[in-house]
């Protein structure tokens, strides 16, 4: 492999990505092109492809639109042509130049030669190996909804050749586990009050006034209920109190976004009002309110009862178990760049982990470690 040429073109592409003219941002180099190279080179060995051709194709496949975003309209033709121009500058053999151009031209279409397959597979596998990159692509570039983003890993995997899949099966299994997020399954509440509150909260989540969207119910509150039940057993807590607190813990911010910053305070008051109206026992009402008041990770308040610890833990676990929603918030709602979005999600997970009880940490430490690994790699 011509290491000098590879190094020269690598530096040229990185400089182009760092340029102010690049409207995509330097993250294209850091999160996409650069990490694609070792994947493509590994695949070249398996597919018996020319490693040099594959490496050059990866380096050059996005250069045209990096230099001029208007060229995106003509992709991949513009990308293949730009690769020809660059390689001609270095008097690269014409036959090899055409092979590089073919890899770029066809990496999203019909594949006929090993080099094309390597580049195409690496283009999809980078999203599976680097989960933040997967979500950045899904939510920032494709503007998918949360549910569609959850299925993005499977869509990418389906485009990878069987031979390459055999090499990355373990990484795909991990990625699929971490990207599925929470699932809202029908739950049979044990009391009429719980059913009534469930309907009230779900209706509030469906309202146009709810800036968080219905996903707040579907991806957070509803899946928290079985998590809360499991943690209630762990903590020896009153599961009914915990379920009611789960249903009501975010209601204040859902009904009125102006209360979101202090939703733990307003939520406790709202819960008291609703439960008093329903004739719920005053001691249990007070405990539900205390759970809500003390559940936040960003506002550290003492948690003196098993129920309080249980709600805080369930809230943290629900966040930790739903990476799609967190990345959707970071990349789509907040419009953060790739690295800033990763940092935001990492900070959120760390804050939730810190508020969790020791007994809950012991139960979820493997999941936490797996998430931290993908956020710091």
mmCIF file of N, CA and C in Angstrom, residues 293-363:
data_model
loop_
_atom_site.group_PDB
_atom_site.id
_atom_site.type_symbol
_atom_site.label_atom_id
_atom_site.label_comp_id
_atom_site.label_asym_id
_atom_site.label_seq_id
_atom_site.Cartn_x
_atom_site.Cartn_y
_atom_site.Cartn_z
ATOM 1 N N UNK A 293 -41.258 15.273 44.441
ATOM 2 C CA UNK A 293 -40.423 16.411 44.823
ATOM 3 C C UNK A 293 -38.941 16.048 44.811
ATOM 4 N N UNK A 294 -38.630 14.808 45.126
ATOM 5 C CA UNK A 294 -37.232 14.407 45.308
ATOM 6 C C UNK A 294 -36.683 13.527 44.181
ATOM 7 N N UNK A 295 -37.369 13.474 43.033
ATOM 8 C CA UNK A 295 -36.965 12.484 42.026
ATOM 9 C C UNK A 295 -35.870 12.957 41.078
ATOM 10 N N UNK A 296 -35.578 14.237 41.027
ATOM 11 C CA UNK A 296 -34.693 14.743 39.972
ATOM 12 C C UNK A 296 -33.213 14.518 40.270
ATOM 13 N N UNK A 297 -32.461 14.325 39.181
ATOM 14 C CA UNK A 297 -31.020 14.177 39.315
ATOM 15 C C UNK A 297 -30.304 15.510 39.351
ATOM 16 N N UNK A 298 -30.888 16.525 38.706
ATOM 17 C CA UNK A 298 -30.255 17.844 38.653
ATOM 18 C C UNK A 298 -30.531 18.674 39.903
ATOM 19 N N UNK A 299 -31.478 18.214 40.717
ATOM 20 C CA UNK A 299 -31.797 18.897 41.977
ATOM 21 C C UNK A 299 -31.697 17.848 43.083
ATOM 22 N N UNK A 300 -30.566 17.813 43.744
ATOM 23 C CA UNK A 300 -30.312 16.761 44.729
ATOM 24 C C UNK A 300 -31.008 17.097 46.046
ATOM 25 N N UNK A 301 -31.981 16.267 46.391
ATOM 26 C CA UNK A 301 -32.704 16.400 47.652
ATOM 27 C C UNK A 301 -32.718 15.036 48.341
ATOM 28 N N UNK A 302 -32.761 15.020 49.663
ATOM 29 C CA UNK A 302 -32.689 13.743 50.388
ATOM 30 C C UNK A 302 -33.888 12.841 50.089
ATOM 31 N N UNK A 303 -33.604 11.569 49.940
ATOM 32 C CA UNK A 303 -34.652 10.573 49.696
ATOM 33 C C UNK A 303 -34.682 9.645 50.905
ATOM 34 N N UNK A 304 -35.695 9.808 51.736
ATOM 35 C CA UNK A 304 -35.707 9.140 53.034
ATOM 36 C C UNK A 304 -36.498 7.839 53.048
ATOM 37 N N UNK A 305 -37.316 7.609 52.039
ATOM 38 C CA UNK A 305 -38.152 6.407 52.042
ATOM 39 C C UNK A 305 -37.824 5.531 50.836
ATOM 40 N N UNK A 306 -38.156 4.247 50.927
ATOM 41 C CA UNK A 306 -37.926 3.358 49.776
ATOM 42 C C UNK A 306 -38.663 3.833 48.523
ATOM 43 N N UNK A 307 -39.852 4.399 48.707
ATOM 44 C CA UNK A 307 -40.638 4.859 47.563
ATOM 45 C C UNK A 307 -39.958 6.024 46.847
ATOM 46 N N UNK A 308 -39.377 6.944 47.615
ATOM 47 C CA UNK A 308 -38.664 8.072 47.011
ATOM 48 C C UNK A 308 -37.459 7.582 46.212
ATOM 49 N N UNK A 309 -36.713 6.678 46.808
ATOM 50 C CA UNK A 309 -35.537 6.133 46.116
ATOM 51 C C UNK A 309 -35.959 5.352 44.872
ATOM 52 N N UNK A 310 -37.089 4.693 44.990
ATOM 53 C CA UNK A 310 -37.580 3.869 43.886
ATOM 54 C C UNK A 310 -37.963 4.729 42.678
ATOM 55 N N UNK A 311 -38.674 5.828 42.899
ATOM 56 C CA UNK A 311 -39.057 6.696 41.782
ATOM 57 C C UNK A 311 -37.820 7.305 41.126
ATOM 58 N N UNK A 312 -36.890 7.790 41.940
ATOM 59 C CA UNK A 312 -35.667 8.379 41.379
ATOM 60 C C UNK A 312 -34.899 7.349 40.558
ATOM 61 N N UNK A 313 -34.825 6.132 41.073
ATOM 62 C CA UNK A 313 -34.133 5.060 40.345
ATOM 63 C C UNK A 313 -34.855 4.717 39.045
ATOM 64 N N UNK A 314 -36.175 4.608 39.111
ATOM 65 C CA UNK A 314 -36.952 4.247 37.920
ATOM 66 C C UNK A 314 -36.814 5.315 36.839
ATOM 67 N N UNK A 315 -36.812 6.573 37.252
ATOM 68 C CA UNK A 315 -36.645 7.679 36.308
ATOM 69 C C UNK A 315 -35.277 7.595 35.635
ATOM 70 N N UNK A 316 -34.252 7.323 36.435
ATOM 71 C CA UNK A 316 -32.889 7.218 35.899
ATOM 72 C C UNK A 316 -32.754 6.022 34.961
ATOM 73 N N UNK A 317 -33.292 4.885 35.367
ATOM 74 C CA UNK A 317 -33.199 3.682 34.545
ATOM 75 C C UNK A 317 -33.951 3.869 33.229
ATOM 76 N N UNK A 318 -35.097 4.543 33.292
ATOM 77 C CA UNK A 318 -35.871 4.790 32.069
ATOM 78 C C UNK A 318 -35.082 5.656 31.093
ATOM 79 N N UNK A 319 -34.382 6.661 31.607
ATOM 80 C CA UNK A 319 -33.532 7.487 30.740
ATOM 81 C C UNK A 319 -32.387 6.654 30.166
ATOM 82 N N UNK A 320 -31.751 5.897 31.041
ATOM 83 C CA UNK A 320 -30.590 5.109 30.647
ATOM 84 C C UNK A 320 -30.970 4.023 29.642
ATOM 85 N N UNK A 321 -32.210 3.582 29.711
ATOM 86 C CA UNK A 321 -32.675 2.508 28.830
ATOM 87 C C UNK A 321 -33.234 3.033 27.517
ATOM 88 N N UNK A 322 -33.227 4.336 27.346
ATOM 89 C CA UNK A 322 -33.846 4.901 26.145
ATOM 90 C C UNK A 322 -32.914 5.884 25.451
ATOM 91 N N UNK A 323 -31.792 5.368 24.976
ATOM 92 C CA UNK A 323 -30.838 6.209 24.253
ATOM 93 C C UNK A 323 -31.450 6.893 23.030
ATOM 94 N N UNK A 324 -32.349 6.229 22.278
ATOM 95 C CA UNK A 324 -32.924 6.926 21.122
ATOM 96 C C UNK A 324 -33.576 8.255 21.493
ATOM 97 N N UNK A 325 -34.331 8.279 22.589
ATOM 98 C CA UNK A 325 -34.997 9.520 22.990
ATOM 99 C C UNK A 325 -33.991 10.592 23.391
ATOM 100 N N UNK A 326 -32.926 10.183 24.075
ATOM 101 C CA UNK A 326 -31.917 11.155 24.498
ATOM 102 C C UNK A 326 -31.177 11.735 23.292
ATOM 103 N N UNK A 327 -30.800 10.879 22.356
ATOM 104 C CA UNK A 327 -30.105 11.379 21.166
ATOM 105 C C UNK A 327 -31.048 12.187 20.273
ATOM 106 N N UNK A 328 -32.317 11.824 20.248
ATOM 107 C CA UNK A 328 -33.296 12.610 19.493
ATOM 108 C C UNK A 328 -33.386 14.019 20.075
ATOM 109 N N UNK A 329 -33.418 14.102 21.392
ATOM 110 C CA UNK A 329 -33.456 15.407 22.047
ATOM 111 C C UNK A 329 -32.196 16.212 21.724
ATOM 112 N N UNK A 330 -31.046 15.538 21.747
ATOM 113 C CA UNK A 330 -29.774 16.226 21.518
ATOM 114 C C UNK A 330 -29.622 16.693 20.073
ATOM 115 N N UNK A 331 -29.874 15.791 19.129
ATOM 116 C CA UNK A 331 -29.560 16.084 17.729
ATOM 117 C C UNK A 331 -30.705 16.725 16.949
ATOM 118 N N UNK A 332 -31.937 16.380 17.290
ATOM 119 C CA UNK A 332 -33.068 16.933 16.543
ATOM 120 C C UNK A 332 -33.671 18.136 17.260
ATOM 121 N N UNK A 333 -34.049 17.962 18.513
ATOM 122 C CA UNK A 333 -34.722 19.043 19.234
ATOM 123 C C UNK A 333 -33.770 20.186 19.584
ATOM 124 N N UNK A 334 -32.590 19.839 20.120
ATOM 125 C CA UNK A 334 -31.639 20.873 20.522
ATOM 126 C C UNK A 334 -30.731 21.307 19.375
ATOM 127 N N UNK A 335 -30.678 20.500 18.315
ATOM 128 C CA UNK A 335 -29.861 20.857 17.159
ATOM 129 C C UNK A 335 -28.372 20.882 17.441
ATOM 130 N N UNK A 336 -27.916 20.051 18.367
ATOM 131 C CA UNK A 336 -26.501 20.040 18.726
ATOM 132 C C UNK A 336 -25.673 19.333 17.660
ATOM 133 N N UNK A 337 -24.396 19.701 17.587
ATOM 134 C CA UNK A 337 -23.471 19.010 16.707
ATOM 135 C C UNK A 337 -23.146 17.632 17.254
ATOM 136 N N UNK A 338 -22.378 16.878 16.484
ATOM 137 C CA UNK A 338 -22.109 15.486 16.859
ATOM 138 C C UNK A 338 -21.479 15.367 18.244
ATOM 139 N N UNK A 339 -20.365 16.055 18.465
ATOM 140 C CA UNK A 339 -19.657 15.933 19.740
ATOM 141 C C UNK A 339 -20.448 16.554 20.888
ATOM 142 N N UNK A 340 -21.058 17.705 20.643
ATOM 143 C CA UNK A 340 -21.835 18.357 21.701
ATOM 144 C C UNK A 340 -23.034 17.499 22.104
ATOM 145 N N UNK A 341 -23.624 16.828 21.119
ATOM 146 C CA UNK A 341 -24.745 15.939 21.423
ATOM 147 C C UNK A 341 -24.313 14.763 22.277
ATOM 148 N N UNK A 342 -23.161 14.183 21.944
ATOM 149 C CA UNK A 342 -22.622 13.087 22.757
ATOM 150 C C UNK A 342 -22.379 13.551 24.189
ATOM 151 N N UNK A 343 -21.809 14.740 24.321
ATOM 152 C CA UNK A 343 -21.508 15.269 25.656
ATOM 153 C C UNK A 343 -22.793 15.504 26.449
ATOM 154 N N UNK A 344 -23.826 15.993 25.767
ATOM 155 C CA UNK A 344 -25.098 16.256 26.448
ATOM 156 C C UNK A 344 -25.705 14.952 26.963
ATOM 157 N N UNK A 345 -25.702 13.923 26.119
ATOM 158 C CA UNK A 345 -26.251 12.625 26.526
ATOM 159 C C UNK A 345 -25.420 12.030 27.659
ATOM 160 N N UNK A 346 -24.109 12.123 27.537
ATOM 161 C CA UNK A 346 -23.233 11.586 28.581
ATOM 162 C C UNK A 346 -23.488 12.282 29.918
ATOM 163 N N UNK A 347 -23.621 13.591 29.877
ATOM 164 C CA UNK A 347 -23.877 14.353 31.105
ATOM 165 C C UNK A 347 -25.201 13.935 31.733
ATOM 166 N N UNK A 348 -26.203 13.721 30.883
ATOM 167 C CA UNK A 348 -27.518 13.300 31.367
ATOM 168 C C UNK A 348 -27.435 11.921 32.029
ATOM 169 N N UNK A 349 -26.752 10.988 31.383
ATOM 170 C CA UNK A 349 -26.625 9.635 31.933
ATOM 171 C C UNK A 349 -25.837 9.658 33.241
ATOM 172 N N UNK A 350 -24.758 10.424 33.272
ATOM 173 C CA UNK A 350 -23.951 10.531 34.496
ATOM 174 C C UNK A 350 -24.771 11.092 35.656
ATOM 175 N N UNK A 351 -25.559 12.105 35.356
ATOM 176 C CA UNK A 351 -26.381 12.722 36.400
ATOM 177 C C UNK A 351 -27.412 11.726 36.934
ATOM 178 N N UNK A 352 -28.008 10.971 36.026
ATOM 179 C CA UNK A 352 -28.977 9.965 36.458
ATOM 180 C C UNK A 352 -28.305 8.864 37.277
ATOM 181 N N UNK A 353 -27.121 8.461 36.840
ATOM 182 C CA UNK A 353 -26.396 7.412 37.559
ATOM 183 C C UNK A 353 -26.057 7.865 38.978
ATOM 184 N N UNK A 354 -25.674 9.115 39.103
ATOM 185 C CA UNK A 354 -25.289 9.637 40.417
ATOM 186 C C UNK A 354 -26.464 9.709 41.384
ATOM 187 N N UNK A 355 -27.681 9.866 40.856
ATOM 188 C CA UNK A 355 -28.838 9.949 41.752
ATOM 189 C C UNK A 355 -29.379 8.565 42.114
ATOM 190 N N UNK A 356 -28.906 7.531 41.433
ATOM 191 C CA UNK A 356 -29.415 6.186 41.699
ATOM 192 C C UNK A 356 -28.883 5.640 43.016
ATOM 193 N N UNK A 357 -29.697 4.835 43.651
ATOM 194 C CA UNK A 357 -29.285 4.181 44.894
ATOM 195 C C UNK A 357 -28.248 3.106 44.590
ATOM 196 N N UNK A 358 -27.509 2.724 45.597
ATOM 197 C CA UNK A 358 -26.461 1.718 45.411
ATOM 198 C C UNK A 358 -27.048 0.377 44.978
ATOM 199 N N UNK A 359 -28.190 0.028 45.532
ATOM 200 C CA UNK A 359 -28.797 -1.256 45.188
ATOM 201 C C UNK A 359 -29.246 -1.285 43.726
ATOM 202 N N UNK A 360 -29.716 -0.149 43.214
ATOM 203 C CA UNK A 360 -30.110 -0.075 41.804
ATOM 204 C C UNK A 360 -28.879 -0.077 40.902
ATOM 205 N N UNK A 361 -27.826 0.596 41.336
ATOM 206 C CA UNK A 361 -26.592 0.604 40.540
ATOM 207 C C UNK A 361 -26.050 -0.807 40.348
ATOM 208 N N UNK A 362 -26.129 -1.597 41.388
ATOM 209 C CA UNK A 362 -25.640 -2.971 41.291
ATOM 210 C C UNK A 362 -26.415 -3.764 40.238
ATOM 211 N N UNK A 363 -27.696 -3.467 40.113
ATOM 212 C CA UNK A 363 -28.538 -4.194 39.161
ATOM 213 C C UNK A 363 -28.333 -3.725 37.725
#
